[in-house]
Amino acid sequence: ADGVVSYCLAIFTYSLKASLDAFSTLTPPCTLVTLLSYDELVATALRSGYVDSNDAKELEKWKADPFKWGEGR
C-alpha cells in the first residue's frame, strides 16, 4: 500500500537504546512523540519521595542494561 508513517504517538517510552536506534534507522524517518519518558518518571518519583536516591540509581542501572540487570540477583 506504500503508506508512510511520519509520526509514532505513544503515552510512554523507556527510551531504551535498542528502540531509539531502531527509530533512527527508519527510512523515511518516523518521529517518536511521547507524553512521558522513563527518565521523567524516575525524576518525578525521586522528587516526590516515592523512591530515594539509591532506588533511582538502581533504576538507572536497569535502564542501562535491562536484559542483564536481574542476573545474579
PDB file of N, CA, C and O in Angstrom:
ATOM      1  N   ALA A   1       0.825  -1.189   0.000  1.00  0.00           N
ATOM      2  CA  ALA A   1       0.000   0.000   0.000  1.00  0.00           C
ATOM      3  C   ALA A   1       0.864   1.246   0.000  1.00  0.00           C
ATOM      4  O   ALA A   1       0.358   2.328  -0.158  1.00  0.00           O
ATOM      5  N   ASP A   2       2.158   1.104   0.229  1.00  0.00           N
ATOM      6  CA  ASP A   2       3.106   2.215   0.178  1.00  0.00           C
ATOM      7  C   ASP A   2       2.761   3.357   1.122  1.00  0.00           C
ATOM      8  O   ASP A   2       3.012   4.515   0.827  1.00  0.00           O
ATOM      9  N   GLY A   3       2.187   3.040   2.253  1.00  0.00           N
ATOM     10  CA  GLY A   3       1.875   4.073   3.242  1.00  0.00           C
ATOM     11  C   GLY A   3       3.145   4.559   3.937  1.00  0.00           C
ATOM     12  O   GLY A   3       4.136   3.838   4.046  1.00  0.00           O
ATOM     13  N   VAL A   4       3.110   5.783   4.380  1.00  0.00           N
ATOM     14  CA  VAL A   4       4.247   6.371   5.094  1.00  0.00           C
ATOM     15  C   VAL A   4       3.764   6.830   6.460  1.00  0.00           C
ATOM     16  O   VAL A   4       2.778   7.557   6.568  1.00  0.00           O
ATOM     17  N   VAL A   5       4.467   6.395   7.496  1.00  0.00           N
ATOM     18  CA  VAL A   5       4.144   6.792   8.864  1.00  0.00           C
ATOM     19  C   VAL A   5       5.194   7.807   9.297  1.00  0.00           C
ATOM     20  O   VAL A   5       6.351   7.461   9.492  1.00  0.00           O
ATOM     21  N   SER A   6       4.807   9.045   9.424  1.00  0.00           N
ATOM     22  CA  SER A   6       5.752  10.110   9.766  1.00  0.00           C
ATOM     23  C   SER A   6       5.933  10.287  11.262  1.00  0.00           C
ATOM     24  O   SER A   6       6.960  10.788  11.710  1.00  0.00           O
ATOM     25  N   TYR A   7       4.917   9.888  12.041  1.00  0.00           N
ATOM     26  CA  TYR A   7       4.958  10.067  13.491  1.00  0.00           C
ATOM     27  C   TYR A   7       4.443   8.817  14.184  1.00  0.00           C
ATOM     28  O   TYR A   7       3.515   8.174  13.713  1.00  0.00           O
ATOM     29  N   CYS A   8       5.032   8.503  15.314  1.00  0.00           N
ATOM     30  CA  CYS A   8       4.558   7.438  16.186  1.00  0.00           C
ATOM     31  C   CYS A   8       4.213   8.108  17.508  1.00  0.00           C
ATOM     32  O   CYS A   8       5.078   8.691  18.167  1.00  0.00           O
ATOM     33  N   LEU A   9       2.950   8.042  17.894  1.00  0.00           N
ATOM     34  CA  LEU A   9       2.484   8.667  19.124  1.00  0.00           C
ATOM     35  C   LEU A   9       2.340   7.599  20.201  1.00  0.00           C
ATOM     36  O   LEU A   9       1.760   6.543  19.959  1.00  0.00           O
ATOM     37  N   ALA A  10       2.888   7.880  21.368  1.00  0.00           N
ATOM     38  CA  ALA A  10       2.828   6.921  22.473  1.00  0.00           C
ATOM     39  C   ALA A  10       2.660   7.668  23.790  1.00  0.00           C
ATOM     40  O   ALA A  10       3.056   8.824  23.913  1.00  0.00           O
ATOM     41  N   ILE A  11       2.092   6.997  24.753  1.00  0.00           N
ATOM     42  CA  ILE A  11       1.932   7.591  26.072  1.00  0.00           C
ATOM     43  C   ILE A  11       3.254   7.585  26.819  1.00  0.00           C
ATOM     44  O   ILE A  11       3.606   8.533  27.498  1.00  0.00           O
ATOM     45  N   PHE A  12       4.024   6.494  26.668  1.00  0.00           N
ATOM     46  CA  PHE A  12       5.232   6.309  27.475  1.00  0.00           C
ATOM     47  C   PHE A  12       6.341   5.681  26.645  1.00  0.00           C
ATOM     48  O   PHE A  12       6.085   4.884  25.751  1.00  0.00           O
ATOM     49  N   THR A  13       7.585   6.057  26.961  1.00  0.00           N
ATOM     50  CA  THR A  13       8.751   5.404  26.376  1.00  0.00           C
ATOM     51  C   THR A  13       9.783   5.131  27.456  1.00  0.00           C
ATOM     52  O   THR A  13       9.984   5.954  28.348  1.00  0.00           O
ATOM     53  N   TYR A  14      10.388   3.965  27.375  1.00  0.00           N
ATOM     54  CA  TYR A  14      11.518   3.659  28.250  1.00  0.00           C
ATOM     55  C   TYR A  14      12.798   4.275  27.704  1.00  0.00           C
ATOM     56  O   TYR A  14      13.797   4.335  28.391  1.00  0.00           O
ATOM     57  N   SER A  15      12.776   4.718  26.461  1.00  0.00           N
ATOM     58  CA  SER A  15      13.939   5.311  25.788  1.00  0.00           C
ATOM     59  C   SER A  15      15.145   4.366  25.817  1.00  0.00           C
ATOM     60  O   SER A  15      16.276   4.795  26.007  1.00  0.00           O
ATOM     61  N   LEU A  16      14.881   3.084  25.626  1.00  0.00           N
ATOM     62  CA  LEU A  16      15.972   2.116  25.599  1.00  0.00           C
ATOM     63  C   LEU A  16      16.783   2.283  24.321  1.00  0.00           C
ATOM     64  O   LEU A  16      16.241   2.618  23.262  1.00  0.00           O
ATOM     65  N   LYS A  17      18.071   2.051  24.417  1.00  0.00           N
ATOM     66  CA  LYS A  17      18.973   2.260  23.295  1.00  0.00           C
ATOM     67  C   LYS A  17      18.514   1.502  22.051  1.00  0.00           C
ATOM     68  O   LYS A  17      18.516   2.050  20.951  1.00  0.00           O
ATOM     69  N   ALA A  18      18.105   0.256  22.219  1.00  0.00           N
ATOM     70  CA  ALA A  18      17.694  -0.549  21.063  1.00  0.00           C
ATOM     71  C   ALA A  18      16.517   0.083  20.328  1.00  0.00           C
ATOM     72  O   ALA A  18      16.489   0.114  19.093  1.00  0.00           O
ATOM     73  N   SER A  19      15.546   0.606  21.065  1.00  0.00           N
ATOM     74  CA  SER A  19      14.384   1.211  20.409  1.00  0.00           C
ATOM     75  C   SER A  19      14.739   2.547  19.768  1.00  0.00           C
ATOM     76  O   SER A  19      14.279   2.851  18.658  1.00  0.00           O
ATOM     77  N   LEU A  20      15.566   3.343  20.437  1.00  0.00           N
ATOM     78  CA  LEU A  20      15.983   4.620  19.853  1.00  0.00           C
ATOM     79  C   LEU A  20      16.807   4.384  18.586  1.00  0.00           C
ATOM     80  O   LEU A  20      16.636   5.097  17.586  1.00  0.00           O
ATOM     81  N   ASP A  21      17.667   3.368  18.615  1.00  0.00           N
ATOM     82  CA  ASP A  21      18.456   3.023  17.424  1.00  0.00           C
ATOM     83  C   ASP A  21      17.547   2.581  16.290  1.00  0.00           C
ATOM     84  O   ASP A  21      17.752   2.958  15.133  1.00  0.00           O
ATOM     85  N   ALA A  22      16.538   1.778  16.603  1.00  0.00           N
ATOM     86  CA  ALA A  22      15.604   1.302  15.578  1.00  0.00           C
ATOM     87  C   ALA A  22      14.872   2.468  14.916  1.00  0.00           C
ATOM     88  O   ALA A  22      14.742   2.510  13.690  1.00  0.00           O
ATOM     89  N   PHE A  23      14.411   3.424  15.707  1.00  0.00           N
ATOM     90  CA  PHE A  23      13.722   4.583  15.144  1.00  0.00           C
ATOM     91  C   PHE A  23      14.674   5.427  14.296  1.00  0.00           C
ATOM     92  O   PHE A  23      14.277   5.977  13.271  1.00  0.00           O
ATOM     93  N   SER A  24      15.927   5.525  14.706  1.00  0.00           N
ATOM     94  CA  SER A  24      16.875   6.378  13.980  1.00  0.00           C
ATOM     95  C   SER A  24      17.256   5.809  12.615  1.00  0.00           C
ATOM     96  O   SER A  24      17.734   6.544  11.755  1.00  0.00           O
ATOM     97  N   THR A  25      17.024   4.514  12.402  1.00  0.00           N
ATOM     98  CA  THR A  25      17.411   3.913  11.122  1.00  0.00           C
ATOM     99  C   THR A  25      16.260   3.844  10.121  1.00  0.00           C
ATOM    100  O   THR A  25      16.466   3.409   8.996  1.00  0.00           O
ATOM    101  N   LEU A  26      15.078   4.262  10.513  1.00  0.00           N
ATOM    102  CA  LEU A  26      13.930   4.173   9.606  1.00  0.00           C
ATOM    103  C   LEU A  26      14.055   5.136   8.432  1.00  0.00           C
ATOM    104  O   LEU A  26      14.450   6.281   8.593  1.00  0.00           O
ATOM    105  N   THR A  27      13.697   4.622   7.274  1.00  0.00           N
ATOM    106  CA  THR A  27      13.676   5.455   6.075  1.00  0.00           C
ATOM    107  C   THR A  27      12.362   5.199   5.359  1.00  0.00           C
ATOM    108  O   THR A  27      12.084   4.064   4.989  1.00  0.00           O
ATOM    109  N   PRO A  28      11.546   6.209   5.161  1.00  0.00           N
ATOM    110  CA  PRO A  28      11.704   7.574   5.633  1.00  0.00           C
ATOM    111  C   PRO A  28      11.600   7.624   7.156  1.00  0.00           C
ATOM    112  O   PRO A  28      11.062   6.715   7.780  1.00  0.00           O
ATOM    113  N   PRO A  29      12.109   8.706   7.745  1.00  0.00           N
ATOM    114  CA  PRO A  29      12.120   8.804   9.202  1.00  0.00           C
ATOM    115  C   PRO A  29      10.712   8.830   9.801  1.00  0.00           C
ATOM    116  O   PRO A  29       9.764   9.288   9.178  1.00  0.00           O
ATOM    117  N   CYS A  30      10.625   8.308  11.014  1.00  0.00           N
ATOM    118  CA  CYS A  30       9.383   8.338  11.789  1.00  0.00           C
ATOM    119  C   CYS A  30       9.722   8.965  13.136  1.00  0.00           C
ATOM    120  O   CYS A  30      10.557   8.448  13.873  1.00  0.00           O
ATOM    121  N   THR A  31       9.095  10.074  13.455  1.00  0.00           N
ATOM    122  CA  THR A  31       9.366  10.795  14.688  1.00  0.00           C
ATOM    123  C   THR A  31       8.542  10.221  15.824  1.00  0.00           C
ATOM    124  O   THR A  31       7.318  10.129  15.729  1.00  0.00           O
ATOM    125  N   LEU A  32       9.218   9.853  16.907  1.00  0.00           N
ATOM    126  CA  LEU A  32       8.542   9.341  18.095  1.00  0.00           C
ATOM    127  C   LEU A  32       8.142  10.516  18.982  1.00  0.00           C
ATOM    128  O   LEU A  32       8.970  11.348  19.349  1.00  0.00           O
ATOM    129  N   VAL A  33       6.860  10.577  19.337  1.00  0.00           N
ATOM    130  CA  VAL A  33       6.336  11.631  20.209  1.00  0.00           C
ATOM    131  C   VAL A  33       5.660  10.948  21.391  1.00  0.00           C
ATOM    132  O   VAL A  33       4.746  10.148  21.208  1.00  0.00           O
ATOM    133  N   THR A  34       6.136  11.252  22.610  1.00  0.00           N
ATOM    134  CA  THR A  34       5.565  10.624  23.796  1.00  0.00           C
ATOM    135  C   THR A  34       5.161  11.680  24.821  1.00  0.00           C
ATOM    136  O   THR A  34       5.676  12.799  24.817  1.00  0.00           O
ATOM    137  N   LEU A  35       4.267  11.287  25.705  1.00  0.00           N
ATOM    138  CA  LEU A  35       3.849  12.178  26.780  1.00  0.00           C
ATOM    139  C   LEU A  35       4.782  12.099  27.980  1.00  0.00           C
ATOM    140  O   LEU A  35       4.939  13.073  28.706  1.00  0.00           O
ATOM    141  N   LEU A  36       5.387  10.931  28.209  1.00  0.00           N
ATOM    142  CA  LEU A  36       6.206  10.722  29.391  1.00  0.00           C
ATOM    143  C   LEU A  36       7.333   9.761  29.060  1.00  0.00           C
ATOM    144  O   LEU A  36       7.143   8.816  28.294  1.00  0.00           O
ATOM    145  N   SER A  37       8.505  10.007  29.628  1.00  0.00           N
ATOM    146  CA  SER A  37       9.641   9.103  29.433  1.00  0.00           C
ATOM    147  C   SER A  37      10.038   8.475  30.769  1.00  0.00           C
ATOM    148  O   SER A  37       9.688   8.973  31.844  1.00  0.00           O
ATOM    149  N   TYR A  38      10.790   7.406  30.674  1.00  0.00           N
ATOM    150  CA  TYR A  38      11.284   6.717  31.864  1.00  0.00           C
ATOM    151  C   TYR A  38      12.091   7.665  32.735  1.00  0.00           C
ATOM    152  O   TYR A  38      11.925   7.685  33.954  1.00  0.00           O
ATOM    153  N   ASP A  39      12.965   8.458  32.123  1.00  0.00           N
ATOM    154  CA  ASP A  39      13.787   9.400  32.886  1.00  0.00           C
ATOM    155  C   ASP A  39      12.926  10.413  33.638  1.00  0.00           C
ATOM    156  O   ASP A  39      13.201  10.744  34.799  1.00  0.00           O
ATOM    157  N   GLU A  40      11.866  10.911  32.987  1.00  0.00           N
ATOM    158  CA  GLU A  40      10.950  11.842  33.659  1.00  0.00           C
ATOM    159  C   GLU A  40      10.202  11.155  34.801  1.00  0.00           C
ATOM    160  O   GLU A  40       9.999  11.746  35.863  1.00  0.00           O
ATOM    161  N   LEU A  41       9.827   9.905  34.585  1.00  0.00           N
ATOM    162  CA  LEU A  41       9.124   9.150  35.614  1.00  0.00           C
ATOM    163  C   LEU A  41      10.008   8.946  36.845  1.00  0.00           C
ATOM    164  O   LEU A  41       9.572   9.185  37.980  1.00  0.00           O
ATOM    165  N   VAL A  42      11.264   8.546  36.631  1.00  0.00           N
ATOM    166  CA  VAL A  42      12.181   8.333  37.747  1.00  0.00           C
ATOM    167  C   VAL A  42      12.451   9.652  38.476  1.00  0.00           C
ATOM    168  O   VAL A  42      12.450   9.702  39.705  1.00  0.00           O
ATOM    169  N   ALA A  43      12.669  10.727  37.730  1.00  0.00           N
ATOM    170  CA  ALA A  43      12.927  12.033  38.347  1.00  0.00           C
ATOM    171  C   ALA A  43      11.731  12.494  39.189  1.00  0.00           C
ATOM    172  O   ALA A  43      11.904  13.017  40.297  1.00  0.00           O
ATOM    173  N   THR A  44      10.534  12.278  38.690  1.00  0.00           N
ATOM    174  CA  THR A  44       9.328  12.657  39.433  1.00  0.00           C
ATOM    175  C   THR A  44       9.170  11.800  40.686  1.00  0.00           C
ATOM    176  O   THR A  44       8.828  12.312  41.763  1.00  0.00           O
ATOM    177  N   ALA A  45       9.441  10.506  40.566  1.00  0.00           N
ATOM    178  CA  ALA A  45       9.363   9.615  41.723  1.00  0.00           C
ATOM    179  C   ALA A  45      10.377  10.016  42.791  1.00  0.00           C
ATOM    180  O   ALA A  45      10.088   9.975  43.982  1.00  0.00           O
ATOM    181  N   LEU A  46      11.551  10.453  42.359  1.00  0.00           N
ATOM    182  CA  LEU A  46      12.587  10.900  43.289  1.00  0.00           C
ATOM    183  C   LEU A  46      12.176  12.200  43.979  1.00  0.00           C
ATOM    184  O   LEU A  46      12.256  12.319  45.199  1.00  0.00           O
ATOM    185  N   ARG A  47      11.698  13.163  43.203  1.00  0.00           N
ATOM    186  CA  ARG A  47      11.269  14.449  43.771  1.00  0.00           C
ATOM    187  C   ARG A  47      10.120  14.287  44.759  1.00  0.00           C
ATOM    188  O   ARG A  47      10.050  14.979  45.761  1.00  0.00           O
ATOM    189  N   SER A  48       9.213  13.377  44.453  1.00  0.00           N
ATOM    190  CA  SER A  48       8.039  13.205  45.313  1.00  0.00           C
ATOM    191  C   SER A  48       8.312  12.330  46.535  1.00  0.00           C
ATOM    192  O   SER A  48       7.459  12.212  47.405  1.00  0.00           O
ATOM    193  N   GLY A  49       9.487  11.715  46.581  1.00  0.00           N
ATOM    194  CA  GLY A  49       9.822  10.852  47.698  1.00  0.00           C
ATOM    195  C   GLY A  49       9.349   9.419  47.546  1.00  0.00           C
ATOM    196  O   GLY A  49       9.478   8.606  48.452  1.00  0.00           O
ATOM    197  N   TYR A  50       8.795   9.092  46.381  1.00  0.00           N
ATOM    198  CA  TYR A  50       8.328   7.722  46.135  1.00  0.00           C
ATOM    199  C   TYR A  50       9.504   6.754  46.095  1.00  0.00           C
ATOM    200  O   TYR A  50       9.375   5.606  46.508  1.00  0.00           O
ATOM    201  N   VAL A  51      10.650   7.221  45.581  1.00  0.00           N
ATOM    202  CA  VAL A  51      11.902   6.459  45.617  1.00  0.00           C
ATOM    203  C   VAL A  51      12.980   7.359  46.215  1.00  0.00           C
ATOM    204  O   VAL A  51      12.867   8.584  46.167  1.00  0.00           O
ATOM    205  N   ASP A  52      14.013   6.748  46.773  1.00  0.00           N
ATOM    206  CA  ASP A  52      15.129   7.542  47.272  1.00  0.00           C
ATOM    207  C   ASP A  52      16.270   7.505  46.245  1.00  0.00           C
ATOM    208  O   ASP A  52      16.146   6.887  45.191  1.00  0.00           O
ATOM    209  N   SER A  53      17.373   8.175  46.565  1.00  0.00           N
ATOM    210  CA  SER A  53      18.465   8.277  45.583  1.00  0.00           C
ATOM    211  C   SER A  53      19.070   6.916  45.257  1.00  0.00           C
ATOM    212  O   SER A  53      19.476   6.676  44.113  1.00  0.00           O
ATOM    213  N   ASN A  54      19.114   6.007  46.233  1.00  0.00           N
ATOM    214  CA  ASN A  54      19.624   4.656  45.957  1.00  0.00           C
ATOM    215  C   ASN A  54      18.713   3.909  44.991  1.00  0.00           C
ATOM    216  O   ASN A  54      19.186   3.222  44.085  1.00  0.00           O
ATOM    217  N   ASP A  55      17.407   4.045  45.193  1.00  0.00           N
ATOM    218  CA  ASP A  55      16.446   3.422  44.278  1.00  0.00           C
ATOM    219  C   ASP A  55      16.599   3.993  42.876  1.00  0.00           C
ATOM    220  O   ASP A  55      16.585   3.255  41.882  1.00  0.00           O
ATOM    221  N   ALA A  56      16.740   5.313  42.778  1.00  0.00           N
ATOM    222  CA  ALA A  56      16.877   5.966  41.476  1.00  0.00           C
ATOM    223  C   ALA A  56      18.131   5.474  40.753  1.00  0.00           C
ATOM    224  O   ALA A  56      18.105   5.233  39.546  1.00  0.00           O
ATOM    225  N   LYS A  57      19.226   5.292  41.498  1.00  0.00           N
ATOM    226  CA  LYS A  57      20.459   4.772  40.881  1.00  0.00           C
ATOM    227  C   LYS A  57      20.248   3.352  40.372  1.00  0.00           C
ATOM    228  O   LYS A  57      20.716   2.994  39.298  1.00  0.00           O
ATOM    229  N   GLU A  58      19.531   2.561  41.133  1.00  0.00           N
ATOM    230  CA  GLU A  58      19.254   1.178  40.714  1.00  0.00           C
ATOM    231  C   GLU A  58      18.366   1.157  39.473  1.00  0.00           C
ATOM    232  O   GLU A  58      18.554   0.350  38.562  1.00  0.00           O
ATOM    233  N   LEU A  59      17.395   2.058  39.426  1.00  0.00           N
ATOM    234  CA  LEU A  59      16.531   2.163  38.244  1.00  0.00           C
ATOM    235  C   LEU A  59      17.322   2.580  37.012  1.00  0.00           C
ATOM    236  O   LEU A  59      17.060   2.110  35.898  1.00  0.00           O
ATOM    237  N   GLU A  60      18.314   3.435  37.186  1.00  0.00           N
ATOM    238  CA  GLU A  60      19.171   3.826  36.066  1.00  0.00           C
ATOM    239  C   GLU A  60      20.042   2.660  35.607  1.00  0.00           C
ATOM    240  O   GLU A  60      20.285   2.492  34.412  1.00  0.00           O
ATOM    241  N   LYS A  61      20.492   1.845  36.552  1.00  0.00           N
ATOM    242  CA  LYS A  61      21.263   0.645  36.178  1.00  0.00           C
ATOM    243  C   LYS A  61      20.397  -0.292  35.349  1.00  0.00           C
ATOM    244  O   LYS A  61      20.858  -0.881  34.378  1.00  0.00           O
ATOM    245  N   TRP A  62      19.140  -0.443  35.759  1.00  0.00           N
ATOM    246  CA  TRP A  62      18.226  -1.289  34.984  1.00  0.00           C
ATOM    247  C   TRP A  62      18.091  -0.759  33.559  1.00  0.00           C
ATOM    248  O   TRP A  62      18.173  -1.527  32.607  1.00  0.00           O
ATOM    249  N   LYS A  63      17.906   0.544  33.436  1.00  0.00           N
ATOM    250  CA  LYS A  63      17.713   1.121  32.101  1.00  0.00           C
ATOM    251  C   LYS A  63      18.944   0.924  31.226  1.00  0.00           C
ATOM    252  O   LYS A  63      18.828   0.709  30.020  1.00  0.00           O
ATOM    253  N   ALA A  64      20.134   0.986  31.816  1.00  0.00           N
ATOM    254  CA  ALA A  64      21.372   0.838  31.043  1.00  0.00           C
ATOM    255  C   ALA A  64      21.478  -0.552  30.424  1.00  0.00           C
ATOM    256  O   ALA A  64      22.030  -0.703  29.332  1.00  0.00           O
ATOM    257  N   ASP A  65      20.943  -1.583  31.097  1.00  0.00           N
ATOM    258  CA  ASP A  65      21.019  -2.945  30.572  1.00  0.00           C
ATOM    259  C   ASP A  65      19.890  -3.790  31.159  1.00  0.00           C
ATOM    260  O   ASP A  65      20.119  -4.649  32.004  1.00  0.00           O
ATOM    261  N   PRO A  66      18.659  -3.551  30.707  1.00  0.00           N
ATOM    262  CA  PRO A  66      17.507  -4.198  31.334  1.00  0.00           C
ATOM    263  C   PRO A  66      17.494  -5.717  31.209  1.00  0.00           C
ATOM    264  O   PRO A  66      16.945  -6.401  32.062  1.00  0.00           O
ATOM    265  N   PHE A  67      18.111  -6.261  30.174  1.00  0.00           N
ATOM    266  CA  PHE A  67      18.057  -7.699  29.959  1.00  0.00           C
ATOM    267  C   PHE A  67      19.066  -8.458  30.821  1.00  0.00           C
ATOM    268  O   PHE A  67      18.902  -9.639  31.068  1.00  0.00           O
ATOM    269  N   LYS A  68      20.087  -7.788  31.285  1.00  0.00           N
ATOM    270  CA  LYS A  68      21.082  -8.440  32.143  1.00  0.00           C
ATOM    271  C   LYS A  68      21.012  -7.964  33.600  1.00  0.00           C
ATOM    272  O   LYS A  68      21.664  -8.526  34.456  1.00  0.00           O
ATOM    273  N   TRP A  69      20.241  -6.936  33.855  1.00  0.00           N
ATOM    274  CA  TRP A  69      20.187  -6.334  35.181  1.00  0.00           C
ATOM    275  C   TRP A  69      19.862  -7.346  36.283  1.00  0.00           C
ATOM    276  O   TRP A  69      20.460  -7.344  37.336  1.00  0.00           O
ATOM    277  N   GLY A  70      18.928  -8.246  36.037  1.00  0.00           N
ATOM    278  CA  GLY A  70      18.481  -9.171  37.071  1.00  0.00           C
ATOM    279  C   GLY A  70      19.347 -10.396  37.267  1.00  0.00           C
ATOM    280  O   GLY A  70      19.159 -11.136  38.221  1.00  0.00           O
ATOM    281  N   GLU A  71      20.311 -10.609  36.370  1.00  0.00           N
ATOM    282  CA  GLU A  71      21.176 -11.779  36.505  1.00  0.00           C
ATOM    283  C   GLU A  71      21.987 -11.697  37.806  1.00  0.00           C
ATOM    284  O   GLU A  71      22.535 -10.664  38.149  1.00  0.00           O
ATOM    285  N   GLY A  72      22.034 -12.781  38.526  1.00  0.00           N
ATOM    286  CA  GLY A  72      22.803 -12.843  39.738  1.00  0.00           C
ATOM    287  C   GLY A  72      22.142 -12.201  40.944  1.00  0.00           C
ATOM    288  O   GLY A  72      22.756 -12.049  41.985  1.00  0.00           O
ATOM    289  N   ARG A  73      20.897 -11.840  40.819  1.00  0.00           N
ATOM    290  CA  ARG A  73      20.191 -11.238  41.954  1.00  0.00           C
ATOM    291  C   ARG A  73      19.423 -12.288  42.700  1.00  0.00           C
ATOM    292  O   ARG A  73      18.879 -13.164  42.248  1.00  0.00           O
TER     293      ARG A  73
END
